[in-house]
Amino acid sequence: MRFEKIKREAERYVKDLSLRTHILVGTPTCGKAAGADEVVRELSSELKRRGIEIPVLEVGCMGLCFAEPLVLIFKPGSFNVVYRNVDSSSVRRLVEGYIEGDDPCLELALGTIEFDEEGAPIIPELKRFEFEKRILLRRCGIVDPTNIMHYIGVGGYSALEKTLHLPREMVIDEIKKSELRGRGGAGFPTGIKWEECAKMQDEPKYVICNADEGDPGAFMDRIILESDPHQMLEGMIIAGYAVNANEGFIYVRAEYQRALEMVRRAKDDAERLGILGKSVMGTEFSFNIQVIEGAGAFVAGEETGLIFAIEGKRSEPRFRPPYPSERGLFGKPTLVDNVKTFSYVPWIIENGWEKFYSIGTEKSKGTAIFTLAGKVKEPGLTEVPMGVTLNTLVYEVAGGPREGKRIKAIQIGGPSGGCIPSSLFHLPVDYDAFLSSGSMMGSGGMIFMDEDDCVVDMARFFLDFIQKESCGKCTMCRIGTLQLFYLLDKITKGEAETQDLTKLKELAEDVKIGSLCGLGRSAPNPILTTLRYFYDEYVAHVEEKKCPALVCKSLIAYFIIPEKCDRACEHCKLTCPVEAVGGNKGEPKYIIQEKCVKCGTCLNVCPPEYSAVIKVSPIKKLKELEIQNYRKE
Ligand SMILES: Cc1cc2nc3c(=O)[nH]c(=O)nc-3n(C[C@H](O)[C@H](O)[C@H](O)COP(=O)(O)O)c2cc1C
């Protein structure tokens, strides 16, 4: 009854807002990094200066990170327009043109905004929206994450209200039938995990939301929590009801300060309205939540390690079974799910399992969220139905490669995933298809690599990360990953021999089998997949001492082509931090190889019309070039 009243009030708030001109500015972490705070300040002072009183709401991320800072102007009776890369100089034009006048300033726009039948935004000018299907992202960048009334007013917490009138088994059955699989990496069927936990007789029971997200290149969970935290909270309360738990924990890594701020605020607001805490929505069900600020350790994301961390111990994973659903936090049955997994729950309850089940492939249902990072034109975040191909993701959704380049591979799922070459871009995004390629979906972080990236160097980067993040409890992971790193380091330095490649493969396979937890077991994936698909690149490093992508510093050298070097230009010489550029004024410059630290400054500052600086590999090629080209000492 009480929620009915809150809901009516919230709907009135949203209706009133929709009848007024109002502005949304995306201020998630990515927006702030692009200068969104300054845009908010500038907008507020410009509106004040002109005596205009309209709401300016700070919202989360729409996933279009490449176009940030984003500003949305909603104008009843006219277009709702999204503006891209807004800065303080365009603020004035927008206020004058579209807030005061009737000019929608389309030259600054990314597109006009409409909503599909589920309330997800569609910007007709953007091709990616043809391929996207937004469930979790449908409100991101559209609702104010700090305002619970905004969430309730667009249908939020209705699924919880519905759930509280259903028998627990029915709620679990709904999730089971939807065939939702956990989005934290392993893809375990969520409904089955809920059922296992619900069956346990021991009490109390706990629910944990895993928001530790530490994969390099992944930021899906962060964006969801920064943009629509109530969605996850609602899913978590529903889970608590379904498994009969009264205590919950949200574990967010300390680096995610904005996400922590949003989650804490959401929790306090839900408590204030009686949606969380003692007797949820006036029922007999009580559910309390604590927000835990994690220590930012990758291994703390592994569920048994996470449980130890909440208990105040070292986050070292332990053998399973017993699984957390049997014996977890403080030795009691515990349900651990990822942010995205909980976030799907309200939608499934609201729309019915059939609707979720009807999206996706035979064994991977629903949608998948990916972060698109690296060498593409339009990096950001996307949500697509399971089953779209990698080709679609690369060329349609992420905008394709940057000018004149070719995408050669995707590193997916961080260190737990693997490297998928362009020859396999016909594969659909689906748990099983990725496994068949030797990779895995992981939690959804994608890093696009082009011809300027070296796969051996990339594998070295991940092994460096993993061996530093290993908790050290098991020998295979502690020493094995370090030895794998040493081998890769040797290869990238041109110090390896052919038999090192065999050693690398054998040790990678041993570490995969012999490690205790997923960290060590998945650590060799970047090595095994790159050995499988890019063996030639490894051979070139070892046998020819050559880095084909011209990345590995020990195997490359910089060279200035004398006849291309403009005699009046001194850019390389003036900017070289170690005075490794020789040549008198008015004469062609040259690199003093013994001094060069290979920072690449000379190449970066050489005017494109000259393009006199080049990289060469193997280094012995320098001799040839020096003979071919007259070099003045
Ligand atoms: C090294 C390592 C790190 C992990 N980090 C995370 C993480 O940050 N977030 C997450 O949800 N799951 C992470 N997992 C997976 C969890 O152990 C667990 O499978 C997940 O929380 C279960 O939730 P789900 O069924 O909703 O996916 C990690 C696993 C390993 C091995």
XYZ file of C-alpha atoms and ligand atoms in Angstrom:
664
model
C 0.000 0.000 0.000
C 2.732 2.379 1.037
C 4.760 1.578 -2.059
C 1.690 2.355 -4.169
C 1.747 5.875 -2.765
C 5.476 6.271 -3.392
C 4.986 4.975 -6.912
C 2.239 7.477 -7.666
C 4.416 10.289 -6.390
C 7.383 9.049 -8.444
C 5.268 8.776 -11.596
C 4.094 12.318 -11.039
C 7.748 13.444 -10.730
C 8.658 11.780 -14.039
C 5.558 13.160 -15.767
C 6.256 16.701 -14.550
C 9.842 16.389 -15.715
C 8.766 15.174 -19.148
C 6.531 18.221 -19.526
C 9.399 20.630 -18.860
C 12.478 21.418 -20.868
C 15.351 19.807 -18.994
C 18.980 18.924 -19.539
C 20.901 15.753 -18.736
C 24.677 15.734 -18.527
C 26.565 12.427 -18.341
C 28.926 12.628 -15.364
C 30.080 9.059 -14.787
C 33.830 8.517 -14.354
C 34.355 8.450 -18.143
C 32.325 11.646 -18.600
C 34.238 13.392 -15.821
C 37.530 12.375 -17.415
C 36.348 14.003 -20.632
C 35.457 17.268 -18.843
C 31.756 16.816 -17.940
C 32.063 18.568 -14.563
C 33.194 21.723 -16.286
C 30.269 21.457 -18.699
C 27.844 21.231 -15.736
C 29.424 24.267 -14.095
C 29.358 26.234 -17.333
C 25.746 25.264 -18.075
C 24.554 26.254 -14.614
C 26.226 29.648 -14.752
C 25.037 30.322 -18.325
C 21.443 29.484 -17.371
C 21.681 31.606 -14.221
C 23.170 34.504 -16.143
C 20.185 34.404 -18.492
C 17.659 33.919 -15.685
C 16.504 30.526 -17.023
C 15.258 28.036 -14.438
C 15.291 24.520 -15.797
C 16.510 21.259 -14.216
C 20.050 20.124 -15.055
C 20.396 16.472 -13.998
C 23.671 14.610 -13.711
C 23.232 11.134 -15.157
C 25.395 8.076 -15.888
C 26.863 6.642 -19.073
C 24.946 5.699 -22.231
C 27.887 3.618 -23.406
C 28.909 6.149 -26.046
C 32.186 6.986 -24.296
C 33.832 8.104 -27.553
C 31.444 11.080 -27.715
C 31.728 12.329 -24.133
C 30.964 14.744 -22.581
C 27.371 14.076 -23.649
C 24.535 16.534 -23.084
C 20.880 15.652 -23.709
C 18.314 18.372 -24.133
C 14.720 17.260 -23.686
C 12.292 19.734 -25.110
C 8.594 18.851 -24.963
C 6.927 19.183 -28.355
C 10.260 19.256 -30.178
C 13.269 17.003 -30.764
C 15.127 15.496 -27.840
C 18.725 15.889 -28.898
C 22.000 14.294 -27.753
C 25.054 16.503 -28.194
C 28.562 15.060 -28.425
C 31.970 16.205 -27.183
C 30.437 19.255 -25.568
C 32.837 21.775 -24.091
C 32.459 25.122 -22.425
C 32.516 26.907 -25.771
C 29.529 24.956 -27.129
C 27.480 25.402 -23.927
C 26.633 28.999 -24.757
C 25.571 28.086 -28.267
C 23.252 25.338 -26.952
C 21.609 27.575 -24.363
C 21.141 30.419 -26.778
C 20.185 28.215 -29.735
C 17.989 25.490 -28.297
C 17.011 26.422 -24.747
C 16.102 30.026 -25.516
C 15.505 29.671 -29.238
C 14.214 26.989 -31.638
C 17.471 26.030 -33.320
C 18.299 22.440 -32.297
C 22.006 23.076 -33.131
C 22.165 19.854 -35.117
C 25.741 20.550 -36.186
C 26.768 19.734 -32.584
C 24.450 16.741 -32.267
C 25.201 13.064 -32.165
C 21.565 12.364 -32.917
C 18.000 12.874 -31.895
C 16.658 10.587 -29.239
C 13.580 8.381 -29.235
C 12.604 5.428 -27.100
C 11.758 1.935 -28.254
C 8.911 -0.056 -26.721
C 11.033 -0.931 -23.679
C 12.194 2.586 -22.997
C 15.679 2.050 -24.443
C 17.134 5.014 -26.291
C 17.486 4.940 -30.050
C 19.620 7.492 -31.809
C 18.695 6.965 -35.426
C 21.929 8.409 -36.762
C 24.054 5.780 -35.057
C 24.474 2.482 -36.802
C 25.298 0.601 -33.604
C 21.684 0.883 -32.407
C 20.546 -1.365 -35.276
C 22.455 -4.194 -33.637
C 22.053 -3.400 -29.969
C 19.376 -4.735 -27.664
C 19.374 -2.861 -24.396
C 18.065 -4.503 -21.257
C 20.559 -3.550 -18.555
C 21.630 -0.341 -20.263
C 18.114 0.834 -21.095
C 18.054 3.503 -18.389
C 21.789 4.233 -18.253
C 22.429 7.875 -19.067
C 18.686 8.573 -19.002
C 17.762 8.354 -15.304
C 19.329 10.248 -12.445
C 21.226 7.597 -10.450
C 21.041 9.736 -7.305
C 17.259 9.978 -7.394
C 15.301 6.897 -6.347
C 12.043 8.581 -7.413
C 13.306 8.774 -10.981
C 13.950 5.024 -10.934
C 10.578 4.203 -9.371
C 8.805 6.603 -11.709
C 9.976 4.679 -14.779
C 8.904 1.310 -13.353
C 11.684 0.542 -10.868
C 11.046 -1.683 -7.815
C 7.795 -2.949 -9.376
C 9.446 -6.334 -9.940
C 10.325 -6.483 -6.243
C 6.765 -5.609 -5.305
C 5.510 -8.377 -7.602
C 8.052 -10.848 -6.190
C 7.020 -10.290 -2.598
C 3.579 -11.668 -3.467
C 4.962 -14.801 -5.126
C 6.028 -18.041 -3.444
C 9.849 -18.265 -3.243
C 9.959 -21.388 -5.452
C 8.098 -19.545 -8.199
C 10.681 -16.749 -8.251
C 13.514 -19.284 -8.505
C 11.627 -21.177 -11.177
C 11.294 -18.010 -13.235
C 15.063 -17.408 -13.121
C 15.760 -21.077 -13.864
C 13.472 -21.125 -16.877
C 14.967 -17.921 -18.252
C 18.300 -19.800 -18.430
C 20.173 -16.737 -17.234
C 23.841 -17.599 -16.776
C 26.122 -15.764 -14.350
C 27.834 -12.786 -15.956
C 30.861 -12.719 -13.633
C 32.882 -14.968 -15.945
C 32.137 -18.642 -15.548
C 28.577 -18.539 -16.926
C 27.085 -20.888 -14.317
C 23.249 -21.183 -14.488
C 21.947 -18.609 -12.007
C 18.625 -20.306 -11.203
C 20.365 -23.547 -10.252
C 22.719 -21.685 -7.914
C 19.739 -19.913 -6.320
C 17.923 -23.227 -5.907
C 20.953 -24.853 -4.249
C 21.240 -21.988 -1.789
C 17.490 -21.912 -1.096
C 17.514 -25.651 -0.309
C 20.100 -25.276 2.475
C 18.639 -25.631 5.955
C 21.442 -23.865 7.810
C 20.838 -20.261 8.890
C 21.484 -17.367 8.576
C 22.046 -17.137 4.829
C 23.829 -14.370 2.986
C 23.727 -12.731 -0.439
C 26.840 -11.097 -1.895
C 27.061 -8.839 -4.924
C 30.464 -9.186 -6.549
C 31.499 -5.786 -7.892
C 35.223 -6.340 -7.679
C 35.708 -6.048 -11.473
C 39.458 -6.053 -11.972
C 40.057 -7.335 -15.525
C 42.206 -4.859 -17.461
C 39.949 -3.253 -20.073
C 36.655 -4.115 -18.336
C 34.316 -1.467 -16.912
C 30.801 -2.862 -17.394
C 29.956 -3.298 -13.721
C 31.311 0.116 -12.852
C 29.147 1.808 -15.476
C 26.016 -0.024 -14.371
C 26.573 0.921 -10.742
C 27.393 4.522 -11.611
C 24.428 4.855 -13.966
C 21.585 2.733 -12.568
C 22.508 1.360 -9.125
C 18.915 0.628 -8.058
C 18.560 -1.966 -10.810
C 21.247 -4.136 -9.179
C 19.920 -3.405 -5.698
C 16.439 -4.507 -6.728
C 17.788 -7.755 -8.200
C 19.755 -8.405 -5.043
C 16.759 -7.889 -2.740
C 14.723 -10.252 -4.952
C 17.534 -12.819 -4.649
C 17.539 -12.403 -0.862
C 13.811 -13.089 -0.777
C 14.125 -16.092 -3.114
C 16.848 -17.868 -1.125
C 15.470 -16.714 2.242
C 18.415 -14.577 3.315
C 18.158 -11.450 5.427
C 21.679 -10.083 5.066
C 23.481 -8.853 1.984
C 26.919 -7.435 1.147
C 27.956 -5.387 -1.852
C 31.713 -5.654 -2.419
C 32.973 -2.797 -4.599
C 36.664 -2.226 -5.304
C 38.059 0.883 -3.651
C 39.189 2.382 -6.965
C 35.517 2.659 -7.964
C 34.790 5.727 -5.820
C 31.948 7.028 -7.990
C 30.287 3.598 -8.061
C 30.651 3.365 -4.268
C 29.074 6.792 -3.876
C 26.110 5.810 -6.063
C 25.605 2.430 -4.370
C 25.741 3.922 -0.866
C 23.270 6.613 -1.863
C 20.941 4.072 -3.489
C 21.024 1.867 -0.401
C 20.282 4.779 1.973
C 17.395 5.997 -0.202
C 15.899 2.513 -0.490
C 16.109 2.158 3.310
C 14.454 5.529 3.803
C 11.492 4.461 1.653
C 11.106 1.088 3.377
C 12.266 -0.838 0.283
C 15.272 -2.157 2.144
C 15.771 -3.031 5.807
C 13.198 -4.190 8.295
C 9.981 -5.491 6.690
C 10.605 -4.706 3.051
C 7.608 -2.854 1.544
C 5.617 -3.618 4.676
C 5.940 -7.411 4.327
C 7.404 -9.900 6.797
C 10.591 -10.139 4.758
C 13.547 -8.120 6.082
C 16.782 -7.541 4.221
C 19.791 -5.484 5.296
C 22.751 -4.598 3.139
C 26.296 -3.526 3.967
C 28.529 -1.886 1.394
C 32.127 -3.105 1.613
C 34.971 -1.136 0.056
C 37.345 -3.732 -1.398
C 41.111 -3.498 -1.365
C 41.453 -3.534 -5.150
C 43.020 -6.984 -5.516
C 42.121 -8.947 -8.642
C 42.071 -12.267 -6.794
C 39.542 -10.852 -4.298
C 36.979 -11.117 -7.120
C 37.169 -14.909 -6.992
C 34.159 -15.841 -4.912
C 35.884 -17.790 -2.114
C 38.612 -15.112 -1.890
C 35.870 -12.466 -1.789
C 34.197 -14.226 1.127
C 37.465 -14.250 3.083
C 37.909 -10.551 2.336
C 34.460 -9.745 3.769
C 35.339 -11.816 6.849
C 38.344 -9.530 7.288
C 40.890 -12.167 6.274
C 43.407 -12.361 3.412
C 41.528 -12.917 0.164
C 43.095 -16.238 -0.758
C 40.811 -18.571 -2.717
C 40.152 -22.032 -1.313
C 39.258 -25.363 -2.869
C 35.622 -25.923 -3.838
C 33.510 -27.927 -2.881
C 32.054 -26.975 -0.537
C 30.621 -24.232 -2.750
C 29.619 -20.917 -1.168
C 25.953 -21.864 -1.600
C 26.640 -24.729 0.844
C 29.259 -23.160 3.114
C 30.210 -19.557 2.440
C 30.387 -16.389 4.494
C 31.023 -17.210 8.201
C 30.494 -20.865 7.243
C 26.861 -20.262 6.229
C 25.042 -20.748 2.876
C 25.894 -17.788 0.659
C 24.755 -16.693 -2.766
C 27.448 -14.821 -4.714
C 26.448 -13.173 -7.982
C 27.856 -10.555 -10.270
C 26.444 -7.003 -10.679
C 25.058 -7.768 -14.161
C 23.541 -11.065 -13.081
C 21.505 -9.374 -10.313
C 20.653 -6.501 -12.653
C 18.899 -8.815 -15.149
C 16.581 -10.164 -12.440
C 14.016 -7.306 -12.229
C 13.614 -7.326 -16.024
C 13.054 -11.088 -16.086
C 10.475 -10.909 -13.281
C 8.751 -7.961 -14.928
C 8.689 -9.356 -18.461
C 8.536 -13.101 -17.771
C 11.180 -15.764 -18.385
C 9.960 -16.439 -21.943
C 10.983 -12.998 -23.147
C 14.543 -13.364 -21.868
C 14.708 -16.943 -23.119
C 13.605 -15.847 -26.602
C 16.707 -13.632 -26.969
C 20.099 -15.154 -27.763
C 21.352 -18.562 -28.833
C 20.453 -22.102 -27.831
C 22.748 -22.216 -24.805
C 23.438 -18.539 -24.176
C 20.248 -16.627 -23.494
C 19.573 -12.932 -23.244
C 21.980 -10.136 -24.018
C 25.668 -9.599 -23.342
C 27.406 -6.414 -22.296
C 30.860 -5.686 -23.669
C 33.301 -2.886 -23.073
C 34.914 -1.868 -26.338
C 38.435 -0.626 -25.706
C 41.540 -0.235 -27.822
C 42.029 0.459 -31.507
C 38.517 1.192 -32.743
C 36.835 4.415 -33.783
C 34.006 4.287 -31.255
C 35.109 2.780 -27.945
C 32.586 2.502 -25.137
C 30.042 0.052 -23.846
C 27.466 -1.978 -25.720
C 24.687 -4.469 -25.077
C 23.853 -6.906 -27.853
C 21.780 -10.078 -28.099
C 23.897 -13.199 -27.600
C 24.667 -14.616 -31.018
C 25.716 -11.498 -32.935
C 29.066 -12.058 -34.581
C 32.364 -10.511 -33.615
C 32.406 -8.962 -37.090
C 29.248 -7.052 -36.183
C 30.799 -5.888 -32.936
C 34.020 -4.726 -34.572
C 32.704 -3.115 -37.736
C 29.140 -2.023 -36.955
C 28.997 -1.399 -33.225
C 32.533 -0.224 -32.446
C 32.837 1.742 -35.697
C 35.642 -0.362 -37.202
C 39.399 0.228 -37.133
C 41.037 3.596 -36.914
C 42.039 5.264 -40.164
C 44.122 3.132 -42.487
C 44.610 0.270 -40.040
C 43.415 -3.336 -39.841
C 42.022 -4.984 -36.706
C 44.020 -8.165 -36.227
C 42.625 -9.607 -33.005
C 40.419 -9.132 -29.967
C 41.601 -9.886 -26.469
C 38.453 -10.845 -24.656
C 37.681 -11.314 -20.959
C 40.918 -9.844 -19.644
C 43.557 -12.265 -18.394
C 40.896 -14.978 -18.047
C 39.995 -14.829 -21.695
C 42.215 -15.114 -24.686
C 43.055 -13.671 -28.036
C 40.691 -14.240 -30.966
C 42.205 -13.564 -34.431
C 40.321 -11.734 -37.197
C 39.974 -15.018 -39.107
C 37.498 -16.079 -36.396
C 35.439 -12.902 -36.326
C 32.547 -14.856 -37.869
C 32.093 -16.474 -34.410
C 28.948 -15.491 -32.530
C 29.156 -14.050 -29.014
C 28.149 -17.105 -27.073
C 29.789 -18.979 -24.165
C 30.402 -22.177 -26.138
C 31.663 -20.568 -29.353
C 34.294 -18.658 -27.396
C 35.360 -21.779 -25.516
C 35.782 -23.605 -28.822
C 38.270 -20.927 -29.901
C 40.388 -21.583 -26.784
C 39.197 -18.316 -25.310
C 36.277 -17.548 -23.020
C 33.647 -14.899 -22.620
C 34.903 -13.831 -19.180
C 33.038 -10.866 -17.835
C 32.915 -8.997 -21.143
C 35.957 -6.748 -21.459
C 37.131 -6.496 -25.083
C 40.406 -4.969 -26.218
C 40.766 -4.470 -29.965
C 44.262 -4.824 -31.398
C 45.412 -3.654 -34.789
C 48.557 -4.243 -36.843
C 50.501 -1.867 -34.577
C 50.030 -4.184 -31.579
C 52.332 -7.074 -30.796
C 50.549 -10.169 -29.487
C 53.670 -11.401 -27.664
C 53.981 -8.080 -25.866
C 50.271 -8.250 -25.049
C 50.672 -11.748 -23.543
C 53.649 -10.421 -21.553
C 51.492 -7.555 -20.224
C 48.799 -9.945 -18.980
C 51.288 -12.330 -17.390
C 52.950 -9.402 -15.646
C 49.551 -8.376 -14.291
C 48.561 -11.905 -13.251
C 51.788 -12.838 -11.516
C 51.637 -9.632 -9.481
C 47.987 -10.304 -8.584
C 48.524 -13.963 -7.660
C 47.841 -14.477 -3.955
C 50.764 -16.906 -3.844
C 48.889 -19.685 -2.075
C 49.516 -22.394 -4.673
C 52.927 -23.123 -6.177
C 51.804 -23.495 -9.780
C 50.313 -20.031 -9.834
C 52.933 -18.339 -7.638
C 56.001 -19.701 -9.432
C 54.499 -20.893 -12.694
C 53.087 -17.531 -13.752
C 56.380 -15.849 -12.833
C 58.340 -18.315 -14.984
C 55.874 -17.771 -17.827
C 56.464 -14.048 -17.492
C 60.272 -14.545 -17.578
C 59.982 -16.626 -20.748
C 57.820 -14.002 -22.465
C 60.169 -11.275 -21.308
C 63.099 -13.179 -22.826
C 61.220 -13.537 -26.119
C 60.320 -9.854 -26.325
C 63.953 -8.949 -25.576
C 65.267 -11.200 -28.343
C 67.107 -13.388 -25.825
C 65.069 -16.576 -26.292
C 65.940 -19.736 -28.211
C 63.647 -22.008 -30.190
C 63.268 -24.526 -27.354
C 61.904 -21.712 -25.148
C 58.748 -21.779 -27.251
C 58.215 -25.446 -26.387
C 58.921 -24.687 -22.730
C 56.431 -21.813 -22.831
C 53.651 -24.009 -24.197
C 54.310 -26.901 -21.815
C 54.522 -24.710 -18.746
C 51.374 -22.796 -19.786
C 49.490 -26.085 -19.989
C 50.819 -27.202 -16.593
C 49.853 -23.936 -14.888
C 46.378 -24.227 -16.407
C 45.861 -27.700 -14.983
C 47.740 -27.352 -11.706
C 46.492 -24.079 -10.229
C 44.006 -23.947 -7.402
C 41.673 -21.209 -8.591
C 40.529 -19.540 -11.783
C 43.277 -16.925 -11.589
C 46.073 -19.418 -12.216
C 43.926 -21.715 -14.335
C 43.074 -18.946 -16.768
C 46.402 -17.072 -16.658
C 47.917 -19.051 -19.565
C 44.990 -18.284 -21.903
C 46.583 -15.223 -23.534
C 49.743 -17.295 -24.164
C 48.023 -20.423 -25.438
C 45.687 -18.542 -27.770
C 48.412 -16.330 -29.229
C 50.709 -19.349 -29.681
C 47.841 -21.067 -31.486
C 46.878 -18.200 -33.797
C 50.045 -16.099 -34.080
C 52.863 -18.645 -33.858
C 54.727 -16.878 -36.690
C 55.048 -13.747 -34.572
C 56.676 -15.764 -31.773
C 59.047 -17.402 -34.277
C 59.996 -13.999 -35.718
C 60.884 -12.748 -32.204
C 62.938 -15.824 -31.414
C 64.640 -16.719 -34.706
C 64.915 -13.399 -36.556
C 65.035 -11.185 -33.426
C 62.305 -9.207 -35.122
C 59.067 -7.710 -33.776
C 56.731 -7.624 -36.804
C 54.440 -5.054 -35.146
C 57.462 -2.858 -34.275
C 56.559 -2.712 -30.581
C 59.138 -4.655 -28.511
C 61.752 -2.051 -27.615
C 64.726 -4.384 -27.550
C 64.031 -5.487 -31.124
C 63.434 -2.141 -32.783
C 65.431 0.954 -33.636
C 64.492 4.426 -34.875
C 65.997 5.766 -38.083
C 65.784 9.139 -39.814
C 65.719 8.990 -43.613
C 68.143 11.797 -44.585
C 66.488 12.863 -47.831
C 63.088 13.131 -46.155
C 64.402 15.097 -43.212
C 63.671 18.776 -43.689
C 66.819 20.733 -42.988
C 65.137 23.669 -41.223
C 63.071 21.485 -38.927
C 64.595 20.664 -35.555
C 61.531 19.107 -33.864
C 63.109 15.722 -33.147
C 66.326 17.181 -31.854
C 64.616 19.737 -29.619
C 62.203 17.275 -28.031
C 64.390 14.202 -27.586
C 64.589 13.753 -23.776
C 68.035 12.119 -23.880
C 69.777 14.172 -26.605
C 69.971 11.159 -28.867
C 69.369 13.135 -32.067
C 72.472 14.364 -33.851
C 72.972 16.674 -36.853
C 73.750 20.355 -37.141
C 71.268 23.108 -37.906
C 70.232 23.035 -41.534
C 71.454 19.473 -42.008
C 69.590 16.133 -41.904
C 69.309 14.702 -38.406
C 70.278 11.203 -37.302
C 69.699 9.013 -34.232
C 72.638 8.273 -31.927
C 71.645 4.650 -31.313
C 73.767 4.196 -28.179
C 71.874 7.012 -26.458
C 68.375 6.295 -27.799
C 65.823 5.050 -25.203
C 63.225 4.313 -27.899
C 60.533 6.533 -26.426
C 59.238 7.398 -29.900
C 59.118 11.173 -29.323
C 61.077 11.853 -32.536
C 58.551 9.864 -34.561
C 55.593 11.569 -32.900
C 56.870 15.100 -33.462
C 58.128 14.632 -37.027
C 55.667 16.610 -39.199
C 53.439 14.178 -41.146
C 54.318 15.893 -44.447
C 57.963 14.768 -43.963
C 57.470 11.373 -42.217
C 61.243 11.172 -41.985
C 61.408 9.028 -38.831
C 60.767 5.298 -39.146
C 60.986 2.244 -36.890
C 62.930 -0.783 -38.042
C 63.141 -4.369 -36.885
C 65.298 -6.442 -36.637
C 67.902 -3.937 -35.487
C 70.512 -5.386 -37.849
C 68.477 -3.794 -40.667
C 69.944 -0.478 -39.526
C 73.277 -1.348 -41.153
C 71.630 -1.764 -44.539
C 69.757 1.510 -44.152
C 72.881 3.342 -43.087
C 74.769 2.063 -46.121
C 71.885 2.977 -48.414
C 71.535 6.429 -46.957
C 74.278 8.954 -46.703
C 74.821 9.709 -42.992
C 76.623 12.847 -41.993
C 78.439 12.662 -38.634
C 40.696 -14.391 -10.383
C 39.215 -14.251 -10.473
C 38.649 -12.996 -10.403
C 37.265 -12.845 -10.481
N 36.741 -11.581 -10.428
C 35.392 -11.429 -10.484
C 34.816 -10.134 -10.417
O 35.509 -9.138 -10.324
N 33.457 -10.030 -10.473
C 32.646 -11.140 -10.582
O 31.429 -11.002 -10.595
N 33.177 -12.371 -10.660
C 34.515 -12.550 -10.603
N 35.039 -13.808 -10.656
C 34.102 -14.947 -10.731
C 33.584 -15.286 -9.334
O 34.495 -16.209 -8.751
C 32.216 -15.951 -9.390
O 32.211 -16.954 -10.362
C 31.097 -14.962 -9.683
O 31.072 -13.919 -8.748
C 29.770 -15.705 -9.629
O 28.723 -14.858 -10.008
P 27.882 -15.102 -11.329
O 27.372 -16.509 -11.283
O 26.783 -14.093 -11.239
O 28.793 -14.901 -12.474
C 36.427 -13.989 -10.613
C 37.007 -15.250 -10.696
C 38.376 -15.380 -10.644
C 38.949 -16.727 -10.750
